[in-house]
Coordinates of N, CA and C in Angstrom, one line a residue:
M1 N -21.3 9.6 -22.8 CA -20.6 8.4 -22.4 C -21.6 7.3 -22.5
N2 N -21.1 6.2 -23.1 CA -22.0 5.0 -23.2 C -21.7 4.1 -22.0
A3 N -22.6 4.0 -21.1 CA -22.3 3.3 -19.8 C -22.3 1.8 -20.0
N4 N -22.6 1.3 -21.2 CA -22.6 -0.1 -21.5 C -21.3 -0.7 -21.8
H5 N -20.2 0.1 -21.8 CA -18.9 -0.3 -22.1 C -18.0 -0.2 -20.9
V6 N -17.2 -1.2 -20.7 CA -16.2 -1.2 -19.6 C -15.3 0.0 -19.7
G7 N -14.9 0.3 -20.9 CA -13.9 1.5 -21.1 C -14.5 2.8 -20.6
A8 N -15.9 2.9 -20.5 CA -16.5 4.1 -20.1 C -16.7 4.2 -18.6
S9 N -16.3 3.2 -17.9 CA -16.4 3.1 -16.5 C -15.2 3.7 -15.8
Y10 N -15.4 4.2 -14.6 CA -14.3 4.8 -13.8 C -13.9 3.8 -12.7
P11 N -12.7 4.0 -12.1 CA -12.2 3.1 -11.1 C -13.2 2.8 -9.9
D12 N -14.1 3.8 -9.6 CA -15.1 3.5 -8.6 C -16.2 2.5 -9.0
N13 N -16.1 2.1 -10.2 CA -17.1 1.0 -10.7 C -16.5 -0.4 -10.6
F14 N -15.3 -0.5 -10.2 CA -14.6 -1.8 -10.1 C -14.1 -2.0 -8.7
G15 N -13.9 -3.3 -8.3 CA -13.4 -3.6 -7.0 C -11.9 -4.0 -7.2
N16 N -11.2 -3.9 -6.1 CA -9.7 -4.2 -6.1 C -8.9 -3.5 -7.1
F17 N -8.9 -2.2 -7.0 CA -8.2 -1.3 -7.9 C -6.9 -0.8 -7.2
A18 N -5.9 -0.6 -7.9 CA -4.7 0.0 -7.3 C -4.9 1.4 -6.9
I19 N -5.0 1.7 -5.6 CA -5.4 3.0 -5.1 C -4.2 3.9 -4.7
A20 N -3.0 3.2 -4.6 CA -1.8 4.0 -4.3 C -0.6 3.1 -4.6
S21 N 0.5 3.7 -5.1 CA 1.7 2.9 -5.4 C 3.0 3.8 -5.3
A22 N 4.1 3.1 -5.2 CA 5.4 3.8 -5.3 C 6.4 2.7 -5.8
T23 N 7.3 3.2 -6.6 CA 8.3 2.2 -7.2 C 9.7 2.5 -6.6
A24 N 10.5 1.5 -6.5 CA 11.9 1.5 -6.0 C 12.0 2.3 -4.7
V25 N 11.2 1.9 -3.8 CA 11.2 2.5 -2.4 C 12.4 2.0 -1.7
P26 N 13.3 2.9 -1.2 CA 14.5 2.5 -0.5 C 14.2 2.0 0.9
L27 N 14.7 0.9 1.3 CA 14.5 0.3 2.6 C 15.8 0.4 3.5
N28 N 16.6 1.4 3.2 CA 18.0 1.4 3.7 C 18.1 2.3 5.0
A29 N 17.1 2.9 5.5 CA 17.2 3.7 6.7 C 15.9 3.6 7.5
V30 N 16.1 3.6 8.9 CA 14.9 3.7 9.7 C 14.3 5.0 9.5
S31 N 13.1 5.1 9.2 CA 12.5 6.3 8.8 C 11.0 6.4 9.2
N32 N 10.6 7.5 9.7 CA 9.2 7.7 10.0 C 8.4 7.5 8.7
I33 N 9.0 8.1 7.6 CA 8.3 8.0 6.3 C 9.3 7.8 5.2
A34 N 9.3 6.6 4.6 CA 10.1 6.2 3.5 C 9.6 6.8 2.2
V35 N 8.3 6.8 2.1 CA 7.7 7.3 0.9 C 6.2 7.7 1.2
T36 N 5.8 8.7 0.4 CA 4.4 9.1 0.5 C 3.7 8.6 -0.8
M37 N 2.6 7.9 -0.6 CA 1.9 7.4 -1.8 C 0.5 8.1 -1.9
S38 N 0.3 9.0 -2.9 CA -0.9 9.6 -3.1 C -2.0 8.6 -3.5
T39 N -3.2 8.8 -3.0 CA -4.3 7.9 -3.2 C -5.2 8.4 -4.4
V40 N -5.8 7.4 -5.0 CA -6.8 7.7 -6.0 C -8.2 7.8 -5.3
G41 N -8.9 8.8 -5.6 CA -10.3 8.9 -5.0 C -10.3 9.7 -3.8
T42 N -11.4 10.3 -3.5 CA -11.6 11.1 -2.3 C -12.0 10.2 -1.1
S43 N -12.5 9.0 -1.3 CA -12.7 8.0 -0.2 C -12.5 6.6 -0.8
Y44 N -11.9 5.7 0.0 CA -11.6 4.4 -0.4 C -11.5 3.4 0.7
I45 N -11.6 2.2 0.3 CA -11.5 1.0 1.3 C -10.2 0.3 0.9
V46 N -9.4 0.0 1.9 CA -8.1 -0.8 1.7 C -8.4 -2.3 1.8
R47 N -7.8 -3.0 0.9 CA -7.9 -4.5 0.9 C -6.6 -5.3 1.1
R48 N -5.6 -4.8 0.5 CA -4.3 -5.5 0.7 C -3.2 -4.6 0.1
V49 N -1.9 -4.9 0.5 CA -0.8 -4.2 -0.1 C 0.2 -5.3 -0.6
T50 N 0.8 -5.0 -1.8 CA 1.7 -6.0 -2.4 C 3.1 -5.3 -2.5
F51 N 4.1 -6.0 -2.0 CA 5.5 -5.6 -2.1 C 6.1 -6.5 -3.2
S52 N 6.7 -6.0 -4.2 CA 7.2 -6.8 -5.3 C 8.4 -6.1 -5.9
N53 N 9.0 -6.8 -6.9 CA 10.1 -6.2 -7.8 C 11.2 -5.7 -6.9
A54 N 11.6 -6.4 -5.9 CA 12.7 -6.0 -5.1 C 14.0 -6.2 -5.8
N55 N 15.0 -5.4 -5.5 CA 16.3 -5.6 -6.2 C 17.3 -6.5 -5.4
A56 N 16.8 -6.9 -4.2 CA 17.6 -7.8 -3.3 C 16.6 -8.4 -2.3
S57 N 17.1 -9.3 -1.5 CA 16.3 -9.9 -0.5 C 15.9 -8.8 0.5
C58 N 14.6 -8.8 0.9 CA 14.1 -7.9 1.9 C 13.6 -8.6 3.1
A59 N 14.0 -9.9 3.3 CA 13.5 -10.8 4.3 C 13.6 -10.3 5.7
T60 N 14.4 -9.3 6.0 CA 14.5 -8.8 7.4 C 14.0 -7.5 7.6
A61 N 13.5 -6.8 6.6 CA 12.9 -5.5 6.7 C 11.5 -5.6 7.4
N62 N 11.2 -4.6 8.2 CA 9.9 -4.4 8.8 C 9.3 -3.2 8.2
V63 N 8.0 -3.3 7.8 CA 7.4 -2.1 7.2 C 6.0 -2.0 7.7
S64 N 5.4 -0.8 7.7 CA 4.0 -0.6 8.0 C 3.5 0.5 7.1
I65 N 2.2 0.6 6.9 CA 1.6 1.7 6.1 C 0.6 2.4 7.1
I66 N 0.8 3.7 7.2 CA 0.1 4.5 8.2 C -0.6 5.7 7.5
L67 N -1.5 6.3 8.2 CA -2.3 7.4 7.7 C -1.6 8.8 7.8
T68 N -0.7 9.0 8.7 CA -0.1 10.3 8.9 C 1.4 10.2 8.6
N69 N 2.0 11.4 8.4 CA 3.5 11.4 8.1 C 4.3 11.6 9.4
D70 N 3.7 11.4 10.6 CA 4.5 11.6 11.8 C 5.1 10.3 12.3
G71 N 4.9 9.2 11.6 CA 5.4 7.9 12.0 C 4.7 7.2 13.1
A72 N 3.5 7.7 13.5 CA 2.7 7.1 14.6 C 2.0 5.8 14.1
T73 N 2.4 4.7 14.6 CA 1.8 3.4 14.2 C 0.5 3.2 14.8
A74 N 0.0 4.1 15.7 CA -1.3 3.9 16.3 C -2.4 4.1 15.2
N75 N -2.0 4.8 14.1 CA -3.0 4.9 13.0 C -2.6 4.1 11.8
A76 N -2.1 2.9 12.1 CA -1.7 2.0 11.0 C -2.9 1.4 10.2
V77 N -2.7 1.4 8.9 CA -3.7 0.7 8.1 C -3.2 -0.7 7.8
F78 N -1.9 -0.9 7.7 CA -1.2 -2.2 7.6 C -0.1 -2.2 8.7
A79 N -0.3 -3.1 9.6 CA 0.6 -3.2 10.8 C 2.0 -3.5 10.4
K80 N 3.0 -3.3 11.3 CA 4.4 -3.6 11.1 C 4.5 -5.1 10.8
T81 N 5.1 -5.4 9.6 CA 5.2 -6.7 9.1 C 6.6 -6.9 8.5
K82 N 7.2 -8.1 8.8 CA 8.5 -8.4 8.2 C 8.2 -9.0 6.8
L83 N 9.0 -8.5 5.9 CA 8.9 -9.0 4.5 C 9.6 -10.3 4.3
A84 N 9.3 -11.3 5.1 CA 10.0 -12.6 5.1 C 9.9 -13.3 3.8
N85 N 8.8 -13.1 3.0 CA 8.6 -13.9 1.8 C 9.5 -13.3 0.6
I86 N 10.0 -12.1 0.8 CA 10.8 -11.5 -0.3 C 12.3 -11.9 -0.1
T87 N 12.6 -13.1 -0.6 CA 14.0 -13.6 -0.4 C 14.8 -13.4 -1.7
S88 N 14.2 -13.0 -2.8 CA 15.0 -12.8 -4.0 C 14.3 -11.7 -4.9
T89 N 14.8 -11.5 -6.0 CA 14.2 -10.5 -6.9 C 12.9 -11.0 -7.6
T90 N 12.6 -12.3 -7.5 CA 11.4 -12.8 -8.2 C 10.3 -13.2 -7.2
T91 N 10.4 -12.8 -6.0 CA 9.3 -13.1 -5.0 C 8.6 -11.8 -4.6
F92 N 7.4 -12.0 -4.0 CA 6.6 -10.9 -3.6 C 5.9 -11.3 -2.3
Q93 N 5.2 -10.3 -1.7 CA 4.5 -10.5 -0.4 C 3.3 -9.6 -0.4
D94 N 2.1 -10.2 -0.1 CA 0.9 -9.5 0.2 C 0.7 -9.4 1.7
I95 N 0.2 -8.3 2.1 CA -0.1 -8.1 3.5 C -1.6 -7.6 3.7
A96 N -2.3 -8.2 4.6 CA -3.7 -7.8 4.9 C -3.7 -6.6 5.8
P97 N -4.8 -5.8 5.7 CA -4.9 -4.6 6.6 C -5.2 -5.0 8.1
V98 N -5.0 -4.1 9.0 CA -5.3 -4.3 10.4 C -6.8 -4.6 10.5
A99 N -7.2 -5.1 11.7 CA -8.6 -5.5 11.9 C -9.6 -4.4 11.7
N100 N -9.3 -3.2 12.2 CA -10.3 -2.2 12.1 C -10.3 -1.5 10.7
A101 N -9.2 -1.7 9.9 CA -9.2 -1.1 8.6 C -10.1 -1.8 7.6
V102 N -10.5 -3.0 7.9 CA -11.4 -3.7 6.9 C -12.8 -3.2 7.0
S103 N -13.2 -2.4 8.0 CA -14.5 -1.8 8.1 C -14.5 -0.3 8.0
N104 N -13.4 0.3 7.7 CA -13.3 1.8 7.6 C -13.3 2.2 6.2
V105 N -13.9 3.4 5.9 CA -13.7 4.1 4.6 C -12.8 5.2 4.9
Y106 N -11.7 5.3 4.2 CA -10.7 6.4 4.4 C -10.8 7.5 3.4
S107 N -10.4 8.7 3.9 CA -10.5 9.9 3.0 C -9.1 10.6 3.0
S108 N -8.1 10.0 3.6 CA -6.8 10.6 3.6 C -6.3 10.7 2.2
G109 N -5.7 11.8 1.8 CA -5.2 11.9 0.4 C -3.9 11.2 0.1
A110 N -3.3 10.6 1.2 CA -2.0 9.9 1.0 C -1.9 8.8 2.1
L111 N -1.1 7.8 1.7 CA -0.7 6.7 2.7 C 0.8 6.8 2.8
F112 N 1.4 6.5 3.9 CA 2.8 6.6 4.2 C 3.4 5.3 4.6
L113 N 4.5 5.0 4.0 CA 5.3 3.8 4.3 C 6.3 4.1 5.3
K114 N 6.3 3.3 6.4 CA 7.3 3.5 7.5 C 8.2 2.2 7.5
V115 N 9.5 2.4 7.6 CA 10.5 1.4 7.6 C 11.2 1.2 8.9
E116 N 11.2 0.0 9.4 CA 12.0 -0.4 10.6 C 12.9 -1.5 10.2
N117 N 14.0 -1.7 10.9 CA 15.0 -2.7 10.6 C 15.4 -2.6 9.2
P118 N 16.1 -1.6 8.8 CA 16.5 -1.3 7.4 C 17.5 -2.3 6.8
L119 N 17.5 -2.3 5.5 CA 18.5 -3.0 4.8 C 18.7 -2.4 3.4
D120 N 19.8 -2.8 2.7 CA 20.1 -2.1 1.5 C 19.4 -2.8 0.3
A121 N 18.1 -2.4 0.1 CA 17.3 -2.9 -0.9 C 16.2 -1.9 -1.3
T122 N 15.6 -2.1 -2.4 CA 14.4 -1.3 -2.8 C 13.3 -2.3 -3.2
V123 N 12.1 -1.8 -3.1 CA 10.9 -2.6 -3.4 C 9.8 -1.7 -4.0
D124 N 9.0 -2.3 -4.8 CA 7.8 -1.6 -5.3 C 6.6 -1.9 -4.3
V125 N 5.8 -0.9 -4.1 CA 4.7 -1.0 -3.1 C 3.4 -0.6 -3.9
T126 N 2.4 -1.5 -3.8 CA 1.1 -1.2 -4.4 C 0.0 -1.5 -3.4
V127 N -0.9 -0.5 -3.1 CA -2.0 -0.7 -2.2 C -3.2 -0.9 -3.1
Y128 N -4.0 -1.9 -2.8 CA -5.2 -2.3 -3.5 C -6.4 -2.1 -2.7
G129 N -7.5 -1.7 -3.3 CA -8.7 -1.5 -2.5 C -9.9 -1.1 -3.4
D130 N -10.9 -0.6 -2.9 CA -12.1 -0.2 -3.6 C -12.3 1.3 -3.4
I131 N -12.5 2.0 -4.5 CA -12.8 3.4 -4.5 C -14.2 3.6 -4.3
V132 N -14.5 4.4 -3.2 CA -15.9 4.7 -2.9 C -16.4 5.9 -3.7
N133 N -15.6 7.0 -3.7 CA -15.9 8.2 -4.4 C -14.6 8.7 -5.1
L134 N -14.8 9.1 -6.4 CA -13.6 9.7 -7.1 C -13.6 11.1 -6.6

């Protein structure tokens, strides 16, 4: 491998990489887990999550991203947030991680999206961060 070429580098050599994602996530039911997003890397740092490509307004949906599939928001990486900016199919919303998440390195193999205040819509979810170890 020639390390002098960007194409020869792996995601752990770059910052702000998409570490987890899910497409067309349904927001139509209160659920402990609406979707499981497998993560890239064995350890990673979270930076932000982007909700986009909605098929309808999501302005009243509340979502959070947590570390376990039991729905416990005590281990939230991204706290419960209303998707108020997603008012049409051409809008998006970024959410910052909770205060303690900005200093943690995570090794969970998946992140889980929890939905509260459901509505009849779908949205794409992408979590961005830095990969510490592949």
